[in-house]
Structure formats: structure tokens, C-alpha cells
Amino acid sequence: MTRTVVITGAASGIGKAIDELLESRGYRTIGVDVHATDIIADLSTPEGRAKMVAAVKAECPDGIDGVVACAGLALAEPKTVAVNYFGAVATLEGLRPLIKVNAQSRAVVIASVAATMPHDDALVDACLSGDEAAALKAAAGKEDLIYASTKVAITRWARKHAVLPEWAGAGILLNIVAPGVIHTPMTQAIYDDKAYLEQIKQMLPAPIGRYGEPEEIAQLVGFLISPENSLMVGQMLYIDSGSEAATRGELAW
């Protein structure tokens, strides 16, 4: 039987690679993005999130088998909070009632190795409170910490909710993928600026000698969203060229 999976951020980068991989494996994929995919919706707004949920309901009246919350921004502005945290939560919570309740239901949220980096606790707390207006206000003046803070917040949300009755208890296995530096349109500016790239390499070393490509992240997500992943729940999986292990060492796992 064909499995149906919704993928946000499917127009480019990691989301596109996931979409293409799952399609090649015979899945029916429903891509969501602001352009060039199946459902056009802006997840930075409540209206766009509601539009996405309604469109998925219309496309999949019999339900879906999984969801990958991949849409994200790395802008030093509050909109990143709206997409990376509130858009991801709205995707997971909004589509959860559509996920079939059986032993093969899966969900994945894309976080980042940036969740291990300096962040703003007040911004994280505002996100986790569910008060979007307060979170957007808390982001003001904290431009350098916004991205990492959103990834800390969504990781904490997923860890907390993955084990609840409506997720694990319903057979929906939710896990978190934390990529390192991946060559996507979002990171192209890093690759184009050789001096900045060298700074990134100092901050996020790559013991394997290189950073990654979207297709490599897709392979891990492909396993997590599949029935073959039968026991993993609420796990944060780093796929980052060894950056997290190199920077945090043996006492963090």
C-alpha cells in the first residue's frame, strides 16, 4: 500500500531532497512551501498554517502516514521564529489528527546542530509558552541568537510531546534530525564567503573532512519516516560531519 507523507519546505534544499527520495521509493508525497510545490502556504502566518492543514485534508481525505516538518529560515529577524518554531508546531499538531493511528505512523522534525550553540533562554521560554506575539517581541534585538533559539525550542517541544499518548501512545513515532552545515540555498552565502566559511569551520569542525549535502540528510529521514523505524521515539539524531561530538565531547550525548 502506498504511504502518503507531507513534507514542508519541499521546494528546495533538504525538504526537496526528502521529497525526491520518498517519491523514488514509491511514496505519495505532498509538498508544502511558499512556491513551486503541491500546496502553496506561508507557514510564518496563522492564516498560512490553517491553509496548509485545510489543503492537506482536502488532498488526503483518508489520512496520511507521516509528516516531515522541514520548513525553516535562517534570517536574523523575528520571521525565523514564526516559521522555525510556530510553523513547525502548527504543522505537527495541525496534521496529527490526520495521521493514521497504527504501528506504522511516523513524524520527523528538522532541527539543527545549532541547538547546541548559544541561545536566548527568554526567547526559548516564550516559544514554549505558545505565545507567538510574546516570542516575536522577545526576538527583537537578539538577531544573532534567533536561529539557535528556535532550534532549541522546537527540539524541546518535540522531546516533550513525542512520548505523550497522542503521539507515541497512538503509534506515531516522532523524532528529531539535527543537520550540521549542509550545502543548500539557505547556506549558499556561507559557501560564497570564504572568510566566513573558515569561521564556521572553526566553530563547527567537520572531523570527516567535509560538510554535507541535502541528499545525505534525506537518507536518515527516509529511515525515520518508514515502518522500519519501529522503536525510536523522541530522539535527537545529529547528522553533522561530527561537529556536535567534536565541540561537546564525551560528556554530552
Short mmCIF file of C-alpha atoms in Angstrom, two decimals:
data_model
loop_
_atom_site.label_atom_id
_atom_site.label_comp_id
_atom_site.label_asym_id
_atom_site.label_seq_id
_atom_site.Cartn_x
_atom_site.Cartn_y
_atom_site.Cartn_z
CA MET A 1 0.00 0.00 0.00
CA THR A 2 1.31 3.45 -0.92
CA ARG A 3 2.36 5.57 2.03
CA THR A 4 1.47 9.27 2.00
CA VAL A 5 3.81 11.77 3.67
CA VAL A 6 3.52 15.56 3.93
CA ILE A 7 6.81 17.48 3.70
CA THR A 8 7.08 21.18 4.47
CA GLY A 9 9.87 23.20 2.93
CA ALA A 10 9.72 20.86 -0.06
CA ALA A 11 10.65 23.36 -2.78
CA SER A 12 14.38 23.39 -2.10
CA GLY A 13 17.27 22.14 0.00
CA ILE A 14 16.74 19.34 2.48
CA GLY A 15 12.96 19.32 2.05
CA LYS A 16 13.26 18.85 -1.71
CA ALA A 17 15.80 16.07 -1.26
CA ILE A 18 13.45 14.28 1.16
CA ASP A 19 10.54 14.69 -1.24
CA GLU A 20 12.54 13.27 -4.15
CA LEU A 21 13.90 10.35 -2.14
CA LEU A 22 10.49 9.30 -0.83
CA GLU A 23 8.95 9.59 -4.28
CA SER A 24 11.71 7.36 -5.66
CA ARG A 25 10.73 4.78 -3.05
CA GLY A 26 7.10 4.78 -4.12
CA TYR A 27 5.66 7.15 -1.53
CA ARG A 28 2.99 9.67 -2.33
CA THR A 29 4.43 12.99 -1.18
CA ILE A 30 2.53 16.21 -0.54
CA GLY A 31 4.96 19.10 -0.64
CA VAL A 32 4.30 22.39 1.17
CA ASP A 33 6.22 25.61 0.56
CA VAL A 34 5.76 29.23 -0.47
CA HIS A 35 6.33 28.32 -4.14
CA ALA A 36 6.91 25.51 -6.63
CA THR A 37 5.26 22.61 -4.85
CA ASP A 38 1.90 20.92 -4.25
CA ILE A 39 0.49 23.20 -1.55
CA ILE A 40 1.47 26.86 -1.51
CA ALA A 41 1.28 28.19 2.04
CA ASP A 42 3.23 30.66 4.16
CA LEU A 43 3.94 28.99 7.48
CA SER A 44 5.09 32.27 9.01
CA THR A 45 1.43 33.26 9.48
CA PRO A 46 -1.54 31.67 11.25
CA GLU A 47 -3.53 32.05 8.04
CA GLY A 48 -0.92 30.20 6.02
CA ARG A 49 -0.75 27.38 8.55
CA ALA A 50 -4.53 26.99 8.53
CA LYS A 51 -4.47 26.98 4.73
CA MET A 52 -1.88 24.20 4.76
CA VAL A 53 -3.91 21.99 7.12
CA ALA A 54 -7.11 22.54 5.15
CA ALA A 55 -5.34 21.75 1.87
CA VAL A 56 -3.87 18.52 3.23
CA LYS A 57 -7.32 17.48 4.48
CA ALA A 58 -8.74 18.11 1.03
CA GLU A 59 -5.89 16.23 -0.69
CA CYS A 60 -5.89 13.29 1.72
CA PRO A 61 -9.43 12.61 2.99
CA ASP A 62 -8.39 9.11 4.08
CA GLY A 63 -5.50 10.42 6.15
CA ILE A 64 -1.72 10.41 5.88
CA ASP A 65 1.02 8.10 7.11
CA GLY A 66 3.51 10.70 8.19
CA VAL A 67 4.77 14.26 8.20
CA VAL A 68 8.19 15.86 7.93
CA ALA A 69 8.34 19.39 9.36
CA CYS A 70 11.31 20.73 7.42
CA ALA A 71 10.41 24.32 6.51
CA GLY A 72 12.84 26.75 8.06
CA LEU A 73 14.58 30.11 7.81
CA ALA A 74 17.97 31.33 8.98
CA LEU A 75 17.25 35.04 8.86
CA ALA A 76 18.31 37.24 11.76
CA GLU A 77 14.77 38.51 12.23
CA PRO A 78 11.56 37.52 14.07
CA LYS A 79 10.08 35.84 10.99
CA THR A 80 12.51 32.99 11.63
CA VAL A 81 10.77 32.39 14.97
CA ALA A 82 7.39 32.31 13.23
CA VAL A 83 8.49 29.65 10.72
CA ASN A 84 11.03 27.55 12.62
CA TYR A 85 9.04 27.16 15.81
CA PHE A 86 5.40 28.16 15.40
CA GLY A 87 5.19 26.94 11.81
CA ALA A 88 6.71 23.59 12.78
CA VAL A 89 4.43 23.13 15.79
CA ALA A 90 1.38 24.08 13.73
CA THR A 91 2.43 21.54 11.11
CA LEU A 92 2.87 18.71 13.59
CA GLU A 93 -0.15 19.49 15.75
CA GLY A 94 -2.36 20.54 12.84
CA LEU A 95 -1.68 17.39 10.85
CA ARG A 96 -1.51 14.95 13.76
CA PRO A 97 -5.28 14.26 13.67
CA LEU A 98 -4.85 13.26 10.01
CA ILE A 99 -2.06 10.77 10.72
CA LYS A 100 -3.39 7.24 10.66
CA VAL A 101 -3.35 5.61 14.08
CA ASN A 102 -1.39 2.43 13.52
CA ALA A 103 2.02 0.92 14.15
CA GLN A 104 3.50 2.47 11.00
CA SER A 105 2.75 6.16 11.56
CA ARG A 106 5.77 8.44 11.72
CA ALA A 107 6.78 12.10 12.09
CA VAL A 108 10.09 13.93 11.83
CA VAL A 109 11.04 17.50 12.64
CA ILE A 110 14.22 19.03 11.27
CA ALA A 111 16.15 20.89 13.96
CA SER A 112 19.87 21.70 13.75
CA VAL A 113 23.23 21.25 15.43
CA ALA A 114 22.71 24.95 16.21
CA ALA A 115 20.57 23.75 19.12
CA THR A 116 23.85 23.08 20.93
CA MET A 117 25.06 26.64 20.44
CA PRO A 118 24.46 29.85 22.43
CA HIS A 119 20.80 30.82 22.55
CA ASP A 120 18.42 33.11 24.42
CA ASP A 121 16.52 31.42 27.25
CA ALA A 122 13.80 34.10 27.34
CA LEU A 123 13.08 33.59 23.65
CA VAL A 124 13.01 29.81 24.06
CA ASP A 125 10.62 30.12 27.01
CA ALA A 126 8.37 32.48 25.06
CA CYS A 127 8.17 29.97 22.23
CA LEU A 128 7.40 27.08 24.55
CA SER A 129 4.67 29.12 26.24
CA GLY A 130 2.82 29.12 22.93
CA ASP A 131 2.51 32.92 22.90
CA GLU A 132 3.65 33.85 19.41
CA ALA A 133 3.29 37.59 19.91
CA ALA A 134 5.47 37.43 23.02
CA ALA A 135 8.04 35.27 21.23
CA LEU A 136 8.28 37.64 18.28
CA LYS A 137 8.72 40.52 20.70
CA ALA A 138 11.37 38.58 22.64
CA ALA A 139 13.34 38.09 19.43
CA ALA A 140 13.84 41.82 18.94
CA GLY A 141 17.45 42.81 19.40
CA LYS A 142 18.66 39.22 19.64
CA GLU A 143 19.39 38.68 15.97
CA ASP A 144 22.49 36.54 16.44
CA LEU A 145 20.65 34.16 18.78
CA ILE A 146 17.33 33.79 16.97
CA TYR A 147 18.13 30.76 14.80
CA ALA A 148 19.71 28.69 17.57
CA SER A 149 16.92 29.64 19.97
CA THR A 150 14.25 28.40 17.58
CA LYS A 151 16.06 25.09 17.18
CA VAL A 152 16.40 24.67 20.95
CA ALA A 153 12.70 25.41 21.35
CA ILE A 154 11.44 23.01 18.67
CA THR A 155 13.73 20.27 19.95
CA ARG A 156 12.39 20.69 23.47
CA TRP A 157 8.81 20.71 22.18
CA ALA A 158 9.34 17.52 20.22
CA ARG A 159 11.11 15.74 23.08
CA LYS A 160 8.26 16.61 25.43
CA HIS A 161 5.43 15.68 23.08
CA ALA A 162 6.91 12.59 21.40
CA VAL A 163 6.21 10.38 24.43
CA LEU A 164 2.63 11.56 25.03
CA PRO A 165 -0.44 9.36 24.47
CA GLU A 166 -1.47 11.27 21.36
CA TRP A 167 1.94 10.65 19.78
CA ALA A 168 3.81 7.53 20.91
CA GLY A 169 0.70 6.19 22.59
CA ALA A 170 -1.14 6.37 19.26
CA GLY A 171 1.70 4.68 17.41
CA ILE A 172 3.04 7.91 15.87
CA LEU A 173 6.80 7.85 16.34
CA LEU A 174 8.14 11.42 16.40
CA ASN A 175 11.88 12.06 16.17
CA ILE A 176 14.23 14.99 15.56
CA VAL A 177 17.00 15.30 12.98
CA ALA A 178 19.80 17.79 13.63
CA PRO A 179 21.82 18.53 10.49
CA GLY A 180 25.12 20.34 10.62
CA VAL A 181 26.31 22.64 7.86
CA ILE A 182 24.55 21.41 4.73
CA HIS A 183 25.01 22.86 1.24
CA THR A 184 21.58 24.28 0.45
CA PRO A 185 20.25 27.57 -0.94
CA MET A 186 19.88 28.72 2.69
CA THR A 187 23.60 28.26 3.34
CA GLN A 188 24.91 29.29 -0.08
CA ALA A 189 26.02 32.66 1.28
CA ILE A 190 28.32 30.85 3.71
CA TYR A 191 29.95 28.91 0.89
CA ASP A 192 30.30 32.06 -1.21
CA ASP A 193 32.17 33.93 1.54
CA LYS A 194 35.44 32.06 2.02
CA ALA A 195 36.45 34.03 5.11
CA TYR A 196 33.07 33.39 6.76
CA LEU A 197 33.26 29.72 5.79
CA GLU A 198 36.60 29.45 7.60
CA GLN A 199 34.99 30.97 10.71
CA ILE A 200 32.20 28.41 10.52
CA LYS A 201 34.76 25.62 10.23
CA GLN A 202 36.39 26.81 13.44
CA MET A 203 33.04 26.96 15.23
CA LEU A 204 31.66 23.73 13.73
CA PRO A 205 34.59 21.49 12.80
CA ALA A 206 33.98 18.54 10.50
CA PRO A 207 36.12 15.60 11.63
CA ILE A 208 35.21 13.66 8.47
CA GLY A 209 36.79 16.43 6.41
CA ARG A 210 33.71 17.90 4.74
CA TYR A 211 30.20 19.20 5.31
CA GLY A 212 27.07 17.51 3.95
CA GLU A 213 24.61 17.54 1.10
CA PRO A 214 20.78 17.52 1.34
CA GLU A 215 20.57 14.02 -0.10
CA GLU A 216 22.54 12.67 2.85
CA ILE A 217 20.06 14.12 5.33
CA ALA A 218 17.22 12.68 3.27
CA GLN A 219 18.57 9.16 3.75
CA LEU A 220 18.25 9.43 7.52
CA VAL A 221 14.79 10.97 7.31
CA GLY A 222 13.82 8.22 4.89
CA PHE A 223 14.53 5.65 7.57
CA LEU A 224 12.83 7.58 10.38
CA ILE A 225 9.62 8.09 8.39
CA SER A 226 9.48 4.43 7.37
CA PRO A 227 7.91 1.41 9.12
CA GLU A 228 11.45 0.03 9.53
CA ASN A 229 11.91 2.61 12.27
CA SER A 230 9.90 0.68 14.84
CA LEU A 231 11.34 1.77 18.21
CA MET A 232 12.88 5.25 18.04
CA VAL A 233 10.86 7.88 19.86
CA GLY A 234 11.81 11.46 20.74
CA GLN A 235 15.44 11.07 19.70
CA MET A 236 17.68 13.93 18.58
CA LEU A 237 19.85 12.50 15.79
CA TYR A 238 22.88 14.56 14.79
CA ILE A 239 23.92 14.19 11.16
CA ASP A 240 26.61 16.84 11.09
CA SER A 241 30.00 15.57 9.89
CA GLY A 242 30.95 15.04 13.56
CA SER A 243 30.55 18.70 14.60
CA GLU A 244 28.48 18.06 17.73
CA ALA A 245 30.78 15.34 19.04
CA ALA A 246 33.85 17.44 18.30
CA THR A 247 32.54 20.53 20.08
CA ARG A 248 30.69 18.98 23.05
CA GLY A 249 32.92 15.98 23.68
CA GLU A 250 32.48 12.77 25.60
CA LEU A 251 30.27 14.05 28.44
CA ALA A 252 27.32 15.03 26.23
CA TRP A 253 25.16 12.52 24.43
#
